[in-house]
PDB file of C-alpha atoms in Angstrom:
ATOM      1  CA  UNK Q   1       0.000   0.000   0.000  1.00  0.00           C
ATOM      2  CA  UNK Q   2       1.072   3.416  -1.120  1.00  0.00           C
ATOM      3  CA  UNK Q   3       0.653   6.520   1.084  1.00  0.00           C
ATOM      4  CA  UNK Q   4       0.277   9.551  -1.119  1.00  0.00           C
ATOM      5  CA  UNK Q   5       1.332  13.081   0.329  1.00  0.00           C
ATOM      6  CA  UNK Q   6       1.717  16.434  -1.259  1.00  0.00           C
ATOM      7  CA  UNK Q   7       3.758  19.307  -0.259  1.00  0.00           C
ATOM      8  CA  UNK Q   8       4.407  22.653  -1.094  1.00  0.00           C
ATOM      9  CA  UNK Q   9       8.381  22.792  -1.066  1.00  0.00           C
ATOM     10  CA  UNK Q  10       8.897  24.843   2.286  1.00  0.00           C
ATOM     11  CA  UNK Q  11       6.592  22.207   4.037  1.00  0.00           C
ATOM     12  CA  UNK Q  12       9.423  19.536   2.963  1.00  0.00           C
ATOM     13  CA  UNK Q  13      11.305  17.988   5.882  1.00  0.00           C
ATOM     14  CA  UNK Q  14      14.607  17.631   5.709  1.00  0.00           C
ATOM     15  CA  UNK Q  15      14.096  14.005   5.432  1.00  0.00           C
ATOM     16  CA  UNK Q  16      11.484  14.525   2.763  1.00  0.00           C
ATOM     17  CA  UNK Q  17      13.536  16.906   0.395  1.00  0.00           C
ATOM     18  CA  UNK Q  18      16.512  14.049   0.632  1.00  0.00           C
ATOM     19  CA  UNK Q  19      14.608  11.534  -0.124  1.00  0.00           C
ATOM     20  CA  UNK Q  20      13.132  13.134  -3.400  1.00  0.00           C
ATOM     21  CA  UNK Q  21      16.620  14.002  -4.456  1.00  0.00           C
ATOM     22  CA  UNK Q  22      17.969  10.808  -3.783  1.00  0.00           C
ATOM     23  CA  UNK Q  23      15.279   9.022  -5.923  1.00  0.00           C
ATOM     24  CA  UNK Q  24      15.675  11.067  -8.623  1.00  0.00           C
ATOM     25  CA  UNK Q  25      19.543  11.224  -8.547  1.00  0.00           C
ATOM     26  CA  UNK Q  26      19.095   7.168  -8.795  1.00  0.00           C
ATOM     27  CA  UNK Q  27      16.834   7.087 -12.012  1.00  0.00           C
ATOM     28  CA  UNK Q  28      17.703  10.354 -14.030  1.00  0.00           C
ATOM     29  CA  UNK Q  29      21.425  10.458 -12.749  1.00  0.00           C
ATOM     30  CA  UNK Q  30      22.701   6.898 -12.228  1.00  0.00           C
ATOM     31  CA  UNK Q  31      20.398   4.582 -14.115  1.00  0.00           C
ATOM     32  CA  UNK Q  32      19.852   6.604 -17.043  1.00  0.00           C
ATOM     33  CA  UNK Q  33      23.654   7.293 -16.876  1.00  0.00           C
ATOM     34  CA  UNK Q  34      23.137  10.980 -17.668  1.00  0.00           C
ATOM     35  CA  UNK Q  35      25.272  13.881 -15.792  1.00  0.00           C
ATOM     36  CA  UNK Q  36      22.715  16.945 -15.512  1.00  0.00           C
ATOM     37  CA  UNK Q  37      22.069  19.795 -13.004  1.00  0.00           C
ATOM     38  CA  UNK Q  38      18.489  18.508 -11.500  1.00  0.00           C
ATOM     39  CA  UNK Q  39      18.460  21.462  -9.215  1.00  0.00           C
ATOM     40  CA  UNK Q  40      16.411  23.556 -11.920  1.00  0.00           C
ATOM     41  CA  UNK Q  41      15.100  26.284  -9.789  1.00  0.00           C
ATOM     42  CA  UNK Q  42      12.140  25.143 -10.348  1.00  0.00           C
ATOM     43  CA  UNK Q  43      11.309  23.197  -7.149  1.00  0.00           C
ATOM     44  CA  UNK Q  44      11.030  26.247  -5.027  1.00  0.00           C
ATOM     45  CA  UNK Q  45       7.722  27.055  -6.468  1.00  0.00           C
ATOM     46  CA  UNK Q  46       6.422  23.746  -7.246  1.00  0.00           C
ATOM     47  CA  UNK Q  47       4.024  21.337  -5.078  1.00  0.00           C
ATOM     48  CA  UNK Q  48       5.595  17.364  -4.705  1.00  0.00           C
ATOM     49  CA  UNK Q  49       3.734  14.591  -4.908  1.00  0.00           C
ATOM     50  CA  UNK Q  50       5.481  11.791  -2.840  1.00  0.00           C
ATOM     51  CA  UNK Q  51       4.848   8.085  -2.805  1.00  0.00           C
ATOM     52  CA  UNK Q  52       5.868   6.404   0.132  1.00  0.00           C
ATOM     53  CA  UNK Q  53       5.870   2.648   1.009  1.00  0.00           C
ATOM     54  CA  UNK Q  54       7.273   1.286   4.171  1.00  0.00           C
ATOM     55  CA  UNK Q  55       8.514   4.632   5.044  1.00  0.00           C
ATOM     56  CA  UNK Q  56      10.561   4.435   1.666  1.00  0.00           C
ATOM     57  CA  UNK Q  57      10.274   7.126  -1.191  1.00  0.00           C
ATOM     58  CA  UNK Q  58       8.772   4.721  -3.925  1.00  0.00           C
ATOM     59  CA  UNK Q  59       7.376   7.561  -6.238  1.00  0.00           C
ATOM     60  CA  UNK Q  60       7.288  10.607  -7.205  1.00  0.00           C
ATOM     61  CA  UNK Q  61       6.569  13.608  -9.257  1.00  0.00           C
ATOM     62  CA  UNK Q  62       6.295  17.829  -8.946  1.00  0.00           C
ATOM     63  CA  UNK Q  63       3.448  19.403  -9.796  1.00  0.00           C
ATOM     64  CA  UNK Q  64       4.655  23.172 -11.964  1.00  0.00           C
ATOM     65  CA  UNK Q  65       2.092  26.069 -11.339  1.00  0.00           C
ATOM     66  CA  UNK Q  66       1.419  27.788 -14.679  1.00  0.00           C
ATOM     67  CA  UNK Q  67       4.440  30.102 -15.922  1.00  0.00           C
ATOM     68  CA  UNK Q  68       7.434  28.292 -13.981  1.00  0.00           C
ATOM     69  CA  UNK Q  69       7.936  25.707 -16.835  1.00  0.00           C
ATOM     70  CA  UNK Q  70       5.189  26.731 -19.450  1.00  0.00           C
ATOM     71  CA  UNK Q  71       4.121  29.751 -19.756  1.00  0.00           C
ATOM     72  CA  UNK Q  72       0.269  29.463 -20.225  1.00  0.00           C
ATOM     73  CA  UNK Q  73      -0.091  26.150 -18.589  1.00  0.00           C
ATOM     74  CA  UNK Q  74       0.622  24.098 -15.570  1.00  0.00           C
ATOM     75  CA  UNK Q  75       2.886  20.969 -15.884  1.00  0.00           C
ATOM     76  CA  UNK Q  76       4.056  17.301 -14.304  1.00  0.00           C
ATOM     77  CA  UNK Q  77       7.751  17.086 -14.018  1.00  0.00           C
ATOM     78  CA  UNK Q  78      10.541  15.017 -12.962  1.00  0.00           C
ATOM     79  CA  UNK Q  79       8.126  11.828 -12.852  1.00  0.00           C
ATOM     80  CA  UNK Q  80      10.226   8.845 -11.137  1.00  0.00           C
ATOM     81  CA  UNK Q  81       9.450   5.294  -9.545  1.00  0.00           C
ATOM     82  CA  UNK Q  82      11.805   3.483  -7.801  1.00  0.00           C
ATOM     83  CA  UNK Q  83      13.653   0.273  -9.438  1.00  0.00           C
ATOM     84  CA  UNK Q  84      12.597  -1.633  -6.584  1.00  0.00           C
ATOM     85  CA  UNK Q  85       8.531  -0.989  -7.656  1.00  0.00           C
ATOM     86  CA  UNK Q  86       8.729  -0.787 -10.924  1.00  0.00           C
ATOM     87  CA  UNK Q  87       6.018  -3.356 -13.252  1.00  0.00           C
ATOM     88  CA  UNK Q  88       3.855  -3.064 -10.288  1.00  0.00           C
ATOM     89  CA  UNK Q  89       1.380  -0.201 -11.722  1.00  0.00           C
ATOM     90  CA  UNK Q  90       3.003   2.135  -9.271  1.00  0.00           C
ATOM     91  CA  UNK Q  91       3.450   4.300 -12.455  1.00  0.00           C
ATOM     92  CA  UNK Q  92       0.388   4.183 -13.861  1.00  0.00           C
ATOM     93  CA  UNK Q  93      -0.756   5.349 -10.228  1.00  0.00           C
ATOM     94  CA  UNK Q  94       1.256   8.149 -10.423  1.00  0.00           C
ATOM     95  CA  UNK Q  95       0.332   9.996 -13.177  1.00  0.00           C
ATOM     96  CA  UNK Q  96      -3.599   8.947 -12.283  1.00  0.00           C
ATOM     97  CA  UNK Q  97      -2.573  11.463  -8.700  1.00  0.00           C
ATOM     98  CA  UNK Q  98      -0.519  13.390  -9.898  1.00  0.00           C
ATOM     99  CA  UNK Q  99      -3.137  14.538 -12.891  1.00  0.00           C
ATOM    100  CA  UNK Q 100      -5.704  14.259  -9.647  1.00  0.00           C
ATOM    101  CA  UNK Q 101      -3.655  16.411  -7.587  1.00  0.00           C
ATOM    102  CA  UNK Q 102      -2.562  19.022 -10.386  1.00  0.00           C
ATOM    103  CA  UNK Q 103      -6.748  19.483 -10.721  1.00  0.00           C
ATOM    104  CA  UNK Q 104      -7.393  20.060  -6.900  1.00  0.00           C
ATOM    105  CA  UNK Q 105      -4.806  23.251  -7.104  1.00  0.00           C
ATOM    106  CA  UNK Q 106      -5.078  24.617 -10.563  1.00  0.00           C
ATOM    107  CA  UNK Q 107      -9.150  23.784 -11.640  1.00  0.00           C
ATOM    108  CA  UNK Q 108      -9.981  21.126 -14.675  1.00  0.00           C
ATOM    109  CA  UNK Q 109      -7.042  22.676 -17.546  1.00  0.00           C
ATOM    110  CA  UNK Q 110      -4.698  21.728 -19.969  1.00  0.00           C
ATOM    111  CA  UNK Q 111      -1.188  20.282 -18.644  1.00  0.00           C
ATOM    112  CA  UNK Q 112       1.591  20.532 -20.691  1.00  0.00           C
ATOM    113  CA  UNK Q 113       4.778  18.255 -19.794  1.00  0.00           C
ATOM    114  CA  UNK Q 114       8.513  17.163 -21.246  1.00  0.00           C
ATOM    115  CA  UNK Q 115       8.895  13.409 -22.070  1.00  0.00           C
ATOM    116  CA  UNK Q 116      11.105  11.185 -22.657  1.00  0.00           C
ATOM    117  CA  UNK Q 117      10.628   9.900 -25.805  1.00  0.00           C
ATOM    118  CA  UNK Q 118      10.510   6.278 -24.892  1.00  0.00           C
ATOM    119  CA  UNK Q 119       7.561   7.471 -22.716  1.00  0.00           C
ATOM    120  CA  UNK Q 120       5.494   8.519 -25.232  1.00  0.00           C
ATOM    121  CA  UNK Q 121       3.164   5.399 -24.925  1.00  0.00           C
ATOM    122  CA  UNK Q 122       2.929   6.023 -21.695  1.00  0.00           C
ATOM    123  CA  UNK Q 123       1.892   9.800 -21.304  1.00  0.00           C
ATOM    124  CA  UNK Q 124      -0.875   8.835 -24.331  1.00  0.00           C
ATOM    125  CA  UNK Q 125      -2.359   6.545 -22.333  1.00  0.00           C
ATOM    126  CA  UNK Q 126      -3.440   9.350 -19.788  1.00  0.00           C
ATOM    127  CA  UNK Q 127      -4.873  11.485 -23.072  1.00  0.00           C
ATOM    128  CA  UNK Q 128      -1.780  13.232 -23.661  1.00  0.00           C
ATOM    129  CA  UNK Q 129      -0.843  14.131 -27.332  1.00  0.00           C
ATOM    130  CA  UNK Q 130       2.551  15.132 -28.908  1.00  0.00           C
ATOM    131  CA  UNK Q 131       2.893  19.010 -29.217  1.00  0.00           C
ATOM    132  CA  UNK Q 132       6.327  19.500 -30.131  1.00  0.00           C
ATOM    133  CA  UNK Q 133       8.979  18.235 -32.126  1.00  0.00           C
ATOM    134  CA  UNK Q 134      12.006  15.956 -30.923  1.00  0.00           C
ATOM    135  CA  UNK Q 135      14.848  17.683 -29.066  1.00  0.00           C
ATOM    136  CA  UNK Q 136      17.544  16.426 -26.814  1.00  0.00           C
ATOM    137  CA  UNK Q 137      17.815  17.621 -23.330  1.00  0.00           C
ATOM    138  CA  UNK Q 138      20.888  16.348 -21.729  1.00  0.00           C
ATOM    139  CA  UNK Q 139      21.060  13.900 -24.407  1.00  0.00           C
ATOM    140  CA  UNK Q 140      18.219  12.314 -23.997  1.00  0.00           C
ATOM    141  CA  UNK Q 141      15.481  12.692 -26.663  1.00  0.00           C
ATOM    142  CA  UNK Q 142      12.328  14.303 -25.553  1.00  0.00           C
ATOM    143  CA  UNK Q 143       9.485  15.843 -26.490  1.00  0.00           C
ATOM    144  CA  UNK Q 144       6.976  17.897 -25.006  1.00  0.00           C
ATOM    145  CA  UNK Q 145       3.173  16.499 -24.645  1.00  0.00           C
ATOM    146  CA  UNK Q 146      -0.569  18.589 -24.058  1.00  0.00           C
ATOM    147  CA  UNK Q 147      -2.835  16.622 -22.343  1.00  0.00           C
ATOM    148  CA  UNK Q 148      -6.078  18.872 -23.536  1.00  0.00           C
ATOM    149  CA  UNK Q 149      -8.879  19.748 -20.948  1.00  0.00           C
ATOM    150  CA  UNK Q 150     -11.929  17.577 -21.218  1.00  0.00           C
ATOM    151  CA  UNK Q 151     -15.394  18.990 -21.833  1.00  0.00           C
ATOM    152  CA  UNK Q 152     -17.826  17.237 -20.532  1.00  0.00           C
ATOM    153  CA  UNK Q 153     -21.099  17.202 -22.500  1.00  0.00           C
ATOM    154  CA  UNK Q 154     -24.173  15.875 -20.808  1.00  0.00           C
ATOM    155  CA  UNK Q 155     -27.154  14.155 -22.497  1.00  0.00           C
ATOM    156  CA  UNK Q 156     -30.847  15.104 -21.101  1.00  0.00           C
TER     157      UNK Q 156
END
């Protein structure tokens, strides 16, 4: 079982804010042997959705307020499981709370993110849609997705 928990990033403990950097230092540093600065400024004004199981840092994701990383929409970044869950659905879970979580602050609306490009089966599968062309970021191809807001039409 997963506890879910999300934090603006001056209600991060200490032991919080390591364990988010650890985790991602593990996937997008280590595993994905790529040598980046994660500390983007961006985390400062961003809310973090943390996954924790067994008092361990399983998953994880930060939710961008409009104009931080986009400028007309809101955004999930730096979207990370653990090696030790992964194949589990723990993903799948993610995105469903973080896209949950990103409607609680900001209101039903657009979200616009940066994928990996071996992701983009993934980030479809939640409605998302390639906006962008390919670019490398670090040297990893990416490219950057919409998922569209849903209008709801109701039949009388």
């Amino acid at each position: 079982m997963i506890k879910w928990t999300l934090k603006k990033f001056e209600e991060l403990t200490p032991h919080e804010l390591y364990a988010i950097l650890q985790l991602r230092n593990e996937v997008f540093v280590v595993e994905q042997n790529c040598i980046f600065q994660d500390a983007d400024n961006k985390d400062p004004f961003s809310y973090h959705l943390m996954g924790w199981k067994n008092k361990i840092l399983v998953a994880y994701s930060r939710i961008i307020p409009v104009s931080i990383a986009y400028d007309s929409l809101p955004s999930i970044g730096r979207v990370v499981s653990s090696p030790k869950v992964r194949r589990t659905g723990v993903g799948k879970t993610l995105m469903k709370q973080s896209i949950k979580k990103l409607e609680q602050l900001f209101g039903k609306t657009s979200i616009k993110l940066g994928a990996q490009l071996y992701l983009k089966k993934f980030y479809e599968s939640f409605g998302f849609i390639q906006s962008g062309e390919i670019y490398l970021e670090d040297g990893i191809p990416h490219i950057e997705m919409i998922r569209q807001e849903r209008v709801r039409k109701y039949s009388k």
